[in-house]
Coordinates of C-alpha atoms in Angstrom, one line a residue:
M1 CA 60.0 70.6 68.4
P2 CA 58.1 73.4 70.0
L3 CA 59.3 72.1 73.4
A4 CA 62.9 73.1 72.4
F5 CA 62.3 76.5 74.2
L6 CA 62.4 74.6 77.4
I7 CA 66.0 73.7 76.9
P8 CA 67.3 77.0 78.2
V9 CA 64.3 77.7 80.4
F10 CA 65.2 74.9 82.9
S11 CA 68.6 76.5 83.5
F12 CA 67.1 80.0 83.6
V13 CA 64.8 78.9 86.4
A14 CA 67.5 77.0 88.2
C15 CA 69.7 80.1 88.6
P16 CA 67.5 82.3 90.8
L17 CA 66.2 79.3 92.8
I18 CA 69.8 78.4 93.7
I19 CA 70.6 82.0 94.6
M20 CA 67.6 82.4 96.8
F21 CA 67.4 78.9 98.5
Q22 CA 70.9 77.5 98.3
R23 CA 71.1 77.7 102.1
W24 CA 68.4 75.1 102.4
L25 CA 69.0 73.0 99.3
P26 CA 71.3 69.9 99.3
L27 CA 74.8 70.6 98.1
R28 CA 73.9 74.3 98.0
G29 CA 71.6 73.7 95.0
A30 CA 74.2 72.1 92.7
P31 CA 71.9 69.1 91.9
L32 CA 69.2 71.6 90.8
A33 CA 71.6 73.0 88.2
I34 CA 72.6 69.5 87.1
L35 CA 68.9 68.4 86.8
A36 CA 68.2 71.6 84.8
I37 CA 70.8 70.9 82.2
G38 CA 70.1 67.2 82.3
G39 CA 66.4 68.0 81.5
G40 CA 67.6 70.3 78.7
F41 CA 69.6 67.4 77.3
V42 CA 66.6 65.1 77.4
V43 CA 64.4 67.8 75.7
W44 CA 67.1 68.2 73.1
I45 CA 66.9 64.5 72.2
I46 CA 63.1 64.8 71.9
A47 CA 63.3 67.9 69.8
T48 CA 66.0 66.4 67.6
L49 CA 63.9 63.3 67.0
G50 CA 61.0 65.5 66.1
F51 CA 63.1 67.5 63.7
L52 CA 64.5 64.4 62.0
G53 CA 61.0 63.2 61.5
A54 CA 59.7 66.5 60.1
S55 CA 59.4 67.7 56.6
D56 CA 58.4 70.9 54.7
S57 CA 54.8 69.7 55.0
H58 CA 54.9 70.7 58.7
P59 CA 53.1 74.1 59.1
A60 CA 56.1 75.6 60.9
C61 CA 58.8 74.2 58.6
Q62 CA 60.1 74.9 55.2
V63 CA 63.2 74.2 53.1
S64 CA 65.1 77.5 53.1
G65 CA 65.6 78.9 49.7
V66 CA 68.9 80.4 50.9
T67 CA 70.6 77.6 52.9
G68 CA 68.8 74.7 51.3
A69 CA 68.2 73.1 54.8
L70 CA 64.9 72.3 56.5
T71 CA 64.2 75.2 58.8
C72 CA 61.4 75.3 61.5
H73 CA 60.3 78.5 63.2
F74 CA 58.2 78.8 66.3
T75 CA 57.4 82.4 67.3
T76 CA 55.2 84.3 69.7
A77 CA 54.4 88.1 69.7
W78 CA 56.5 90.2 72.1
F79 CA 55.5 93.8 71.5
E80 CA 54.7 96.3 68.8
A81 CA 56.4 99.7 68.4
G82 CA 55.2 102.5 66.2
L83 CA 58.1 104.1 64.5
P84 CA 56.9 106.0 61.4
G85 CA 59.4 107.5 59.0
V86 CA 62.6 105.9 60.3
S87 CA 63.6 105.0 56.8
A88 CA 62.2 104.3 53.4
T89 CA 61.7 100.6 54.3
V90 CA 60.6 101.2 57.9
D91 CA 57.4 103.2 57.8
Q92 CA 55.0 101.0 59.7
A93 CA 54.8 99.6 63.2
I94 CA 57.6 97.3 64.2
H95 CA 56.5 93.9 65.3
L96 CA 59.0 92.2 67.7
N97 CA 58.7 88.5 68.4
W98 CA 60.3 85.9 70.7
G99 CA 61.1 83.1 68.4
I100 CA 63.2 79.9 68.1
L101 CA 64.7 78.6 64.9
I102 CA 65.5 74.9 64.6
D103 CA 67.6 73.7 61.7
P104 CA 70.6 71.3 61.5
L105 CA 73.0 73.9 62.8
T106 CA 70.8 74.6 65.8
V107 CA 70.4 70.9 66.5
V108 CA 74.1 70.0 66.6
L109 CA 75.0 73.1 68.6
L110 CA 72.4 72.4 71.2
G111 CA 73.7 68.9 71.5
L112 CA 77.2 70.0 72.0
I113 CA 76.3 72.7 74.6
T114 CA 74.0 70.5 76.7
F115 CA 76.2 67.4 76.7
V116 CA 79.5 69.2 77.5
A117 CA 77.8 71.4 80.1
L118 CA 76.2 68.4 81.8
G119 CA 79.7 66.7 81.9
V120 CA 81.3 69.9 83.3
Q121 CA 78.7 70.3 86.0
L122 CA 79.1 66.7 87.1
Y123 CA 82.9 67.1 87.1
S124 CA 82.5 70.3 89.1
L125 CA 80.8 68.5 92.0
E126 CA 84.1 67.0 92.9
Y127 CA 86.5 69.7 91.6
M128 CA 84.8 72.6 93.4
K129 CA 84.0 70.7 96.6
G130 CA 84.7 72.8 99.7
D131 CA 84.6 76.1 97.9
P132 CA 82.9 78.7 100.1
R133 CA 80.7 79.9 97.1
F134 CA 79.8 76.5 95.9
G135 CA 76.2 77.4 95.3
W136 CA 76.9 80.6 93.5
Y137 CA 79.3 78.7 91.2
F138 CA 76.5 76.5 90.0
A139 CA 74.0 79.3 89.8
W140 CA 76.2 81.4 87.5
Q141 CA 77.0 78.3 85.4
A142 CA 73.3 77.5 85.0
L143 CA 72.8 81.1 83.8
F144 CA 75.8 80.9 81.5
V145 CA 74.5 77.7 79.8
A146 CA 71.0 79.1 79.6
A147 CA 72.2 82.2 77.8
M148 CA 74.3 80.3 75.3
L149 CA 71.4 77.9 74.6
T150 CA 69.1 81.0 74.0
L151 CA 71.7 82.4 71.6
A152 CA 71.7 79.2 69.6
L153 CA 67.9 79.0 69.4
A154 CA 67.3 82.7 68.6
D155 CA 65.6 83.3 65.3
N156 CA 66.1 87.1 65.3
F157 CA 69.1 89.3 65.8
L158 CA 67.5 91.2 68.7
L159 CA 67.0 88.1 70.9
L160 CA 70.5 86.9 69.8
Y161 CA 72.0 90.1 71.0
I162 CA 70.3 90.0 74.3
A163 CA 71.6 86.4 74.9
W164 CA 75.0 87.5 73.5
E165 CA 75.4 90.2 76.1
L166 CA 74.1 87.8 78.9
V167 CA 76.8 85.3 77.8
G168 CA 79.4 88.1 78.3
L169 CA 78.1 89.0 81.7
C170 CA 78.2 85.4 82.9
S171 CA 81.8 85.0 81.6
Y172 CA 82.7 88.0 83.7
L173 CA 81.2 86.5 86.7
L174 CA 82.8 83.1 86.2
I175 CA 86.3 84.2 85.1
G176 CA 86.4 86.5 88.1
F177 CA 84.7 83.9 90.4
W178 CA 87.7 84.0 92.8
F179 CA 87.5 87.8 92.9
E180 CA 89.4 88.0 96.2
N181 CA 92.6 87.4 94.2
P182 CA 93.9 90.2 91.9
G183 CA 94.5 87.8 88.9
P184 CA 90.9 86.7 88.4
R185 CA 89.6 90.3 89.0
E186 CA 91.9 91.7 86.3
A187 CA 91.2 88.8 83.9
A188 CA 87.4 89.3 84.2
K189 CA 87.7 93.0 83.5
K190 CA 89.9 92.4 80.6
A191 CA 87.6 89.9 79.1
F192 CA 84.6 92.1 79.6
V193 CA 86.2 95.2 78.1
V194 CA 87.8 93.6 75.1
T195 CA 84.7 91.7 74.1
R196 CA 82.5 94.8 74.5
I197 CA 84.6 96.4 71.7
G198 CA 83.5 93.8 69.3
D199 CA 79.9 93.9 70.7
V200 CA 79.6 97.5 69.7
G201 CA 80.3 96.5 66.1
L202 CA 77.7 93.7 66.3
L203 CA 75.1 96.1 67.6
V204 CA 75.8 98.6 64.9
G205 CA 75.6 95.8 62.3
I206 CA 72.3 94.6 63.6
L207 CA 70.9 98.1 63.5
L208 CA 72.2 98.6 60.0
L209 CA 70.4 95.5 58.8
W210 CA 67.2 96.5 60.7
V211 CA 67.2 100.0 59.0
N212 CA 67.6 98.5 55.5
V213 CA 65.5 95.3 55.9
G214 CA 62.8 96.6 58.3
S215 CA 63.0 93.6 60.6
F216 CA 65.2 91.9 63.1
S217 CA 64.3 88.5 61.7
M218 CA 67.3 86.6 60.4
T219 CA 65.3 84.9 57.7
D220 CA 64.0 88.3 56.4
A221 CA 67.6 89.6 56.3
F222 CA 68.9 86.6 54.5
N223 CA 66.1 86.6 52.0
A224 CA 66.7 90.3 51.4
V225 CA 70.4 89.8 50.7
A226 CA 69.7 86.8 48.5
A227 CA 67.1 88.8 46.5
G228 CA 69.6 91.7 46.0
E229 CA 67.5 94.2 47.8
L230 CA 70.5 95.6 49.7
S231 CA 73.4 97.4 48.1
D232 CA 76.8 95.8 48.0
G233 CA 78.1 98.4 50.4
V234 CA 75.4 97.7 53.0
V235 CA 76.0 94.0 52.7
T236 CA 79.8 94.3 53.1
A237 CA 79.5 96.8 56.0
S238 CA 76.9 94.6 57.8
A239 CA 79.1 91.5 57.4
I240 CA 82.2 93.3 58.7
L241 CA 80.3 94.7 61.7
L242 CA 78.9 91.3 62.5
L243 CA 82.4 89.9 62.2
L244 CA 83.7 92.4 64.8
G245 CA 81.3 90.9 67.3
A246 CA 82.4 87.4 66.3
M247 CA 86.0 88.3 66.7
G248 CA 85.5 89.5 70.2
K249 CA 83.7 86.5 71.5
S250 CA 85.8 84.0 69.5
A251 CA 89.1 85.7 70.5
Q252 CA 90.2 86.4 67.0
F253 CA 93.2 88.7 66.3
P254 CA 93.5 91.5 67.6
F255 CA 90.8 90.7 70.2
H256 CA 92.4 87.4 71.3
V257 CA 94.2 88.8 74.3
W258 CA 91.5 88.2 76.8
L259 CA 91.2 84.4 76.4
P260 CA 94.5 83.2 77.8
D261 CA 94.0 85.4 80.8
A262 CA 90.6 83.9 81.3
M263 CA 92.4 80.8 82.7
E264 CA 92.3 82.6 86.1
G265 CA 88.8 81.2 86.6
P266 CA 88.0 77.7 87.8
T267 CA 89.3 75.0 85.4
P268 CA 85.8 73.6 84.7
V269 CA 84.7 77.1 83.7
S270 CA 87.6 77.2 81.2
A271 CA 86.4 73.9 79.8
L272 CA 82.9 75.2 79.4
I273 CA 84.1 78.5 77.8
H274 CA 86.5 76.9 75.4
A275 CA 84.4 73.9 74.3
A276 CA 80.7 74.8 74.4
T277 CA 79.8 78.4 75.2
M278 CA 81.4 81.7 74.8
V279 CA 84.2 81.3 72.3
I280 CA 82.1 79.2 69.9
A281 CA 79.5 82.0 69.8
G282 CA 81.5 84.0 67.3
V283 CA 82.0 81.0 65.0
Y284 CA 78.3 80.2 65.3
L285 CA 77.4 83.9 64.5
V286 CA 79.4 83.8 61.2
A287 CA 78.0 80.4 60.4
R288 CA 74.4 81.5 61.1
A289 CA 74.7 84.8 59.2
Y290 CA 76.6 83.1 56.3
P291 CA 74.1 84.2 53.6
I292 CA 75.3 87.8 54.4
F293 CA 79.0 86.9 54.3
V294 CA 78.9 84.9 51.0
A295 CA 77.2 87.8 49.3
S296 CA 80.4 89.8 49.9
P297 CA 83.7 88.5 48.5
E298 CA 85.5 91.2 50.4
A299 CA 84.0 90.1 53.7
M300 CA 84.8 86.5 53.0
M301 CA 88.5 87.4 52.4
V302 CA 88.6 89.4 55.6
V303 CA 87.2 86.4 57.5
A304 CA 89.7 84.0 56.0
S305 CA 92.6 86.4 56.6
I306 CA 91.7 87.1 60.2
G307 CA 91.3 83.4 60.8
M308 CA 94.7 82.6 59.2
V309 CA 96.6 85.2 61.2
T310 CA 94.9 84.1 64.4
A311 CA 95.5 80.4 63.8
L312 CA 99.2 80.7 62.9
G313 CA 100.1 83.4 65.5
S314 CA 98.4 81.6 68.4
A315 CA 100.0 78.2 67.4
T316 CA 103.5 79.7 67.7
I317 CA 102.7 81.1 71.2
A318 CA 101.3 77.8 72.4
L319 CA 104.5 76.2 71.3
V320 CA 106.6 78.2 73.7
S321 CA 104.1 78.6 76.6
T322 CA 104.9 76.8 79.8
D323 CA 101.6 76.9 81.7
L324 CA 99.4 73.9 80.9
K325 CA 96.1 75.8 80.8
R326 CA 97.6 78.7 78.7
I327 CA 98.9 76.2 76.2
L328 CA 95.4 74.9 75.8
A329 CA 94.0 78.4 75.7
Y330 CA 96.2 79.4 72.8
S331 CA 95.3 76.1 71.2
T332 CA 91.7 77.1 71.4
V333 CA 92.5 80.5 69.8
S334 CA 94.4 78.7 67.0
H335 CA 91.6 76.3 66.3
L336 CA 89.0 79.0 66.3
G337 CA 91.1 80.7 63.8
L338 CA 91.0 77.5 61.6
M339 CA 87.3 77.5 61.9
M340 CA 87.1 81.1 60.7
L341 CA 89.6 80.3 57.9
S342 CA 87.3 77.5 56.8
L343 CA 84.3 79.7 56.8
G344 CA 86.2 82.3 54.7
A345 CA 87.1 79.5 52.3
F346 CA 83.5 78.5 51.8
G347 CA 84.1 75.4 54.0
W348 CA 80.9 75.9 56.0
T349 CA 80.3 72.2 56.9
A350 CA 84.0 71.7 57.6
A351 CA 84.0 74.6 60.1
V352 CA 80.9 73.3 61.9
F353 CA 82.3 69.8 61.9
H354 CA 85.6 71.0 63.4
L355 CA 83.7 73.1 66.0
M356 CA 82.0 69.9 67.2
A357 CA 85.2 67.7 67.2
H358 CA 87.2 70.5 68.8
G359 CA 84.5 71.0 71.5
F360 CA 84.7 67.4 72.7
A361 CA 88.5 67.2 72.6
K362 CA 89.0 70.6 74.2
A363 CA 86.6 69.9 77.0
L364 CA 88.5 66.7 77.6
L365 CA 91.8 68.5 77.6
F366 CA 90.8 71.2 80.0
L367 CA 89.1 68.8 82.4
G368 CA 92.2 66.7 82.0
A369 CA 94.3 69.7 83.0
G370 CA 92.0 70.1 86.0
S371 CA 92.6 66.5 86.9
V372 CA 96.3 67.2 86.8
M373 CA 95.9 70.2 89.1
H374 CA 93.7 68.2 91.5
G375 CA 96.2 65.3 91.4
V376 CA 99.3 67.4 92.1
G377 CA 97.6 69.8 94.5
A378 CA 98.0 72.9 92.4
H379 CA 95.7 75.8 93.0
G380 CA 96.9 78.1 90.2
D381 CA 99.2 77.8 87.3
V382 CA 100.7 74.4 86.4
D383 CA 104.2 74.8 85.0
I384 CA 104.7 71.8 82.7
R385 CA 108.4 72.0 83.6
R386 CA 107.6 71.2 87.2
V387 CA 105.3 68.2 86.5
G388 CA 106.3 65.1 84.6
G389 CA 106.0 61.4 84.6
L390 CA 102.4 61.6 85.8
R391 CA 101.4 58.5 83.7
R392 CA 102.5 56.4 86.7
A393 CA 100.5 58.2 89.4
M394 CA 97.6 59.2 87.1
P395 CA 97.3 56.5 84.4
L396 CA 93.7 57.1 83.4
T397 CA 94.2 60.9 83.2
A398 CA 97.3 60.2 81.1
V399 CA 95.4 58.0 78.7
V400 CA 92.4 60.3 78.2
F401 CA 94.5 63.5 78.0
S402 CA 96.6 61.8 75.3
I403 CA 93.5 60.9 73.3
G404 CA 92.5 64.6 73.3
A405 CA 96.0 65.7 72.4
L406 CA 96.2 63.2 69.5
S407 CA 92.8 64.2 68.3
L408 CA 93.6 67.9 68.2
G409 CA 97.0 67.1 66.8
G410 CA 95.3 65.6 63.7
I411 CA 96.5 62.0 64.2
P412 CA 94.4 59.4 62.3
I413 CA 91.8 58.1 63.0
L414 CA 90.7 60.4 65.8
S415 CA 88.0 63.0 65.4
G416 CA 90.2 66.0 64.9
F417 CA 91.9 64.4 61.9
W418 CA 88.8 64.1 59.8
S419 CA 87.6 67.7 60.5
K420 CA 91.0 69.2 60.0
D421 CA 91.3 67.4 56.7
E422 CA 88.0 68.9 55.5
I423 CA 89.3 72.4 56.4
L424 CA 92.5 71.9 54.4
L425 CA 90.5 70.8 51.4
A426 CA 88.3 73.9 51.5
V427 CA 91.3 76.2 51.9
S428 CA 93.2 74.5 49.0
H429 CA 90.2 74.7 46.6
N430 CA 88.9 78.2 47.3
L431 CA 91.8 80.5 48.5
P432 CA 95.2 81.6 47.1
P433 CA 98.1 79.1 47.5
I434 CA 99.7 81.0 50.4
F435 CA 96.7 80.1 52.6
I436 CA 97.1 76.3 52.2
V437 CA 100.8 76.6 52.9
L438 CA 100.2 78.6 56.1
A439 CA 97.4 76.2 57.1
M440 CA 99.7 73.2 56.7
L441 CA 102.3 75.0 58.9
T442 CA 99.6 75.7 61.5
A443 CA 98.5 72.0 61.4
F444 CA 102.2 71.0 62.0
L445 CA 102.6 73.4 64.9
S446 CA 99.2 72.3 66.4
A447 CA 100.4 68.7 66.5
L448 CA 103.8 69.8 67.9
Y449 CA 102.5 71.9 70.8
M450 CA 100.0 69.2 71.7
A451 CA 102.7 66.6 71.7
R452 CA 105.0 68.8 73.7
A453 CA 102.4 69.2 76.5
M454 CA 101.4 65.5 76.5
F455 CA 105.0 64.2 76.5
I456 CA 106.4 66.6 79.1
V457 CA 103.5 66.2 81.6
F458 CA 102.8 62.5 81.3
F459 CA 105.8 60.8 79.7
G460 CA 108.8 62.9 80.6
P461 CA 111.0 62.7 83.7
E462 CA 109.2 63.1 87.0
G463 CA 108.9 66.7 88.0
E464 CA 109.5 68.2 91.4
D465 CA 105.7 68.8 91.9
S466 CA 104.8 65.3 90.9
H467 CA 106.0 63.4 94.0
H468 CA 102.7 63.3 95.8
A469 CA 100.4 63.1 92.7
H470 CA 97.4 60.8 92.7
E471 CA 94.6 59.9 90.4
S472 CA 91.4 62.0 90.6
P473 CA 88.1 60.8 92.0
V474 CA 85.9 58.5 90.0
L475 CA 83.3 61.2 89.2
M476 CA 86.0 63.3 87.5
T477 CA 87.7 60.4 85.6
G478 CA 84.3 59.1 84.6
V479 CA 83.4 62.4 82.8
L480 CA 86.9 62.3 81.2
S481 CA 86.4 58.8 80.0
V482 CA 83.1 59.6 78.3
L483 CA 84.6 62.7 76.6
A484 CA 87.6 60.6 75.5
V485 CA 85.2 58.2 73.7
L486 CA 83.8 61.1 71.7
A487 CA 87.2 62.6 71.0
L488 CA 88.2 59.2 69.7
G489 CA 85.2 58.3 67.6
F490 CA 83.0 61.3 66.9
G491 CA 84.8 61.9 63.5
W492 CA 83.4 58.7 62.1
I493 CA 80.0 60.3 62.0
A494 CA 81.2 62.0 58.9
F495 CA 80.8 58.8 56.9
D496 CA 77.7 57.5 55.2
W497 CA 77.3 54.2 57.2
P498 CA 74.6 51.7 56.2
G499 CA 71.4 52.7 57.9
S500 CA 72.6 56.2 58.8
F501 CA 71.3 59.5 57.7
G502 CA 74.0 59.9 55.1
G503 CA 76.8 61.4 57.2
F504 CA 77.5 64.7 58.9
G505 CA 77.7 66.6 55.6
S506 CA 74.3 65.3 54.4
F507 CA 72.7 66.7 57.6
V508 CA 74.6 69.8 58.4
F509 CA 75.3 71.8 55.2
Y510 CA 75.0 75.2 53.5
D511 CA 73.4 75.4 50.1
H512 CA 73.7 71.7 49.2
A513 CA 74.3 68.4 51.0
E514 CA 77.7 66.7 50.4
H515 CA 79.2 63.4 51.4
F516 CA 82.6 63.2 53.2
H517 CA 85.4 63.3 50.7
F518 CA 89.0 62.5 51.6
G519 CA 91.8 64.3 49.7
I520 CA 94.5 61.8 49.1
V521 CA 97.4 64.2 48.5
L522 CA 96.4 66.7 51.3
G523 CA 95.5 63.8 53.6
I524 CA 98.9 62.1 53.2
I525 CA 100.7 65.4 53.7
S526 CA 98.7 66.3 56.8
I527 CA 99.3 62.8 58.2
V528 CA 103.1 63.0 57.6
L529 CA 103.1 66.5 59.3
A530 CA 101.1 65.4 62.3
V531 CA 103.0 62.1 62.9
G532 CA 106.3 63.9 62.2
A533 CA 105.4 66.5 64.8
F534 CA 104.7 63.9 67.5
V535 CA 107.9 62.0 66.6
L536 CA 109.9 65.2 66.8
A537 CA 108.4 66.1 70.2
W538 CA 109.1 62.5 71.5
L539 CA 112.7 62.8 70.4
I540 CA 113.1 66.2 72.1
Y541 CA 111.2 65.8 75.3
V542 CA 111.3 62.1 76.0
R543 CA 114.4 60.6 74.4
R544 CA 116.3 63.9 74.7
A545 CA 118.0 63.0 71.4
I546 CA 117.6 66.5 70.1
A547 CA 118.7 69.4 72.3
H548 CA 116.3 72.2 71.9
E549 CA 118.6 74.5 73.9
T550 CA 120.7 74.8 70.7
W551 CA 117.7 76.1 68.8
R552 CA 117.0 78.5 71.7
A553 CA 120.5 79.9 71.6
R554 CA 120.3 80.3 67.8
F555 CA 116.9 81.9 67.7
G556 CA 116.8 83.5 71.1
S557 CA 115.6 86.9 69.9
L558 CA 112.8 85.5 67.9
L559 CA 111.8 83.2 70.8
R560 CA 111.7 86.1 73.2
V561 CA 109.2 87.9 70.9
V562 CA 107.0 84.9 70.7
E563 CA 107.3 84.1 74.5
N564 CA 106.2 87.7 75.1
R565 CA 103.2 87.1 72.9
Y566 CA 104.5 89.4 70.2
Y567 CA 104.2 92.3 72.8
I568 CA 100.6 92.8 71.8
D569 CA 99.5 93.2 75.4
E570 CA 102.3 95.7 75.9
T571 CA 101.3 97.6 72.8
Y572 CA 97.8 97.8 74.0
Q573 CA 99.0 99.1 77.4
W574 CA 101.2 101.7 75.7
V575 CA 98.3 102.9 73.5
I576 CA 96.1 103.1 76.6
D577 CA 98.8 105.0 78.7
R578 CA 100.1 107.3 76.0
V579 CA 97.2 107.8 73.7
V580 CA 93.9 107.0 75.3
L581 CA 94.8 108.5 78.7
T582 CA 96.4 111.5 77.1
V583 CA 93.4 112.2 74.8
S584 CA 91.1 111.6 77.8
A585 CA 93.0 114.1 79.9
F586 CA 92.7 116.7 77.1
V587 CA 89.0 116.0 76.7
A588 CA 88.6 116.2 80.5
F589 CA 90.4 119.6 80.6
F590 CA 88.4 120.9 77.6
D591 CA 85.2 119.8 79.2
R592 CA 86.1 121.4 82.5
A593 CA 87.9 124.6 81.3
V594 CA 85.9 125.3 78.1
V595 CA 82.6 123.6 78.2
N596 CA 81.9 123.9 81.9
D597 CA 83.8 127.0 83.0
V598 CA 83.2 129.1 79.9
G599 CA 80.2 127.6 78.1
V600 CA 78.1 126.8 81.1
N601 CA 79.4 128.8 84.1
G602 CA 80.5 131.8 81.9
P603 CA 77.0 133.1 81.1
A604 CA 76.0 132.5 84.7
D605 CA 79.0 134.4 86.1
A606 CA 78.3 137.3 83.6
V607 CA 74.7 137.6 84.7
R608 CA 75.7 137.4 88.4
K609 CA 78.3 140.1 88.0
A610 CA 75.9 142.3 86.0
G611 CA 73.4 141.8 88.8
V612 CA 75.9 142.8 91.4
S613 CA 76.8 145.9 89.5
L614 CA 73.2 146.9 88.8
R615 CA 72.1 146.6 92.4
L616 CA 74.5 149.3 93.5
H617 CA 72.1 152.1 92.6
V618 CA 69.4 150.6 94.9
T619 CA 70.3 152.4 98.2
G620 CA 66.9 153.0 99.8
H621 CA 67.6 156.7 100.4
V622 CA 65.2 159.3 98.9
Y623 CA 67.9 162.0 98.5
T624 CA 70.0 159.6 96.5
Y625 CA 67.2 159.0 94.1
A626 CA 66.4 162.8 93.9
F627 CA 70.0 163.5 93.1
A628 CA 70.0 160.9 90.3
V629 CA 66.8 162.4 88.9
A630 CA 68.3 165.9 89.0
L631 CA 71.4 164.6 87.2
G632 CA 69.2 163.0 84.6
V633 CA 67.2 166.2 84.0
I634 CA 70.4 168.2 83.7
G635 CA 71.8 165.7 81.3
L636 CA 68.7 165.7 79.1
A637 CA 68.7 169.6 79.1
I638 CA 72.3 169.6 78.0
F639 CA 71.6 167.0 75.2
W640 CA 68.6 169.1 74.0
W641 CA 70.6 172.3 74.0
L642 CA 73.4 170.7 72.0
R643 CA 71.0 169.5 69.4
S644 CA 69.4 173.0 69.0
V645 CA 72.8 174.6 68.5

């Protein structure tokens, strides 16, 4: 297990080596990045086997009294800072450590990141072939993966925050990879700025915990909360501030606006961001800091409400979007909302399970979209209305994309069905009835927009951009096939098979282990909704038995609002133009006219003018000075005479 620190180190080392020596390395250093993440994947397997064979008798491991799971810590001293008198609880030197934490959550997340990243990098060899910055692409991707792996391993909030910011930097570099075009430039800036807003909240939350706990250690913070050493106000404030950071990275309302625009980057980058790196960081943060959240009912309700609004709103936008990658992007936002909803409904295991199932399916779908772009020769947006009937020219891509769509749509017996069902159970048991109603509606819309994309692109009439389509190279389709197997069968890991470890819920859990349980009533309803959505989409987009133009004419105004993404981007722009820039202009004027001209330059000007006036009496002529002395004497004599009178 101590070797787990090597998992990100390999990729950290690969990045500067590629940057410095790509000119002399084969394929501009791309094999080095692939070997680094491949080595990380092998070390993950070794570390996982070590963890599965460990017990609380191991000197570095113990069963957490808060989470109930076996937790192993491996730390080394970083530095010591003397900060006396900062607060009542921080009156000694602060010891900062580099440390890794290995528990079931870390294990499954590392597996998802390394496996998907390895597939994306292999896929990118073919997809990015011929790009003038081929080496730089793999260097930044190696750094991106290394930062996310460090974030998952961190055992203290300070190290997590460093990795958190590095993830944001890498997303900026990769989203804006084709910076010579205005679209990627603007998308990268938008992602960077929006996520920074949430990151400020995260930083304040970490500092609030440090001031009240006296340590950056996650374990110390969780134990302090569980022991009741922090006030309710501090716990709630800390949870909400941590949530702000999670909302930024995981694109939760109202910080969701950056993620659809991030599609301007290379498609393999989109797959990596949506499936295994940046956007899952927020969900992971809430899952990791869950002891803080469960101690505050108010924070849990905020998490559930934000997740519900995000999931439903994004699902409606995905249903009317016409760009293939943006449909998938809004799908990601919606499913991240479902994960947050599940966390807010005390469905911790269900949320992590769906994070895994969604990761494999979404990587498959984005790489499938990249295969479509490669096959039809598209270099930018793919309008689903201009491509169609691709199942004939791209049969393998059609099959694997359909598997991903069916999985995220919740069709039995694919992976997404099992994880979605667990979320619905948690919501129905622990939240007010309105939440399960809206969650069911979201599940229906999720199936409908996935069916819409699948049927139009692959099974509808041939589009005008599909005439010269061809299947993608074997390296790309090979990666797609492996991911399709996982999207198809990963969900079965939830069950307690003979000879297994007891199922996903017996390994990854919070507080207590639990076996998979299928809710008959909710399960039947969700199956009917999912299958009904696919049938409805087939009737509309394949058979053309239902004319959706009629509905468009009837609900045209509402559709325009949804198609314009509820005018949230326009609202932000109005606020920036009319409020932020106006206030900024006033502050700039006040700074220049009052602070600078009056407060700073005013005294200086007064002294200068006084000096100019005073120096007038210095003439250098003796008779002038004698005359002044005479006037002074006369004046004193008159003053003395007046006093004596």
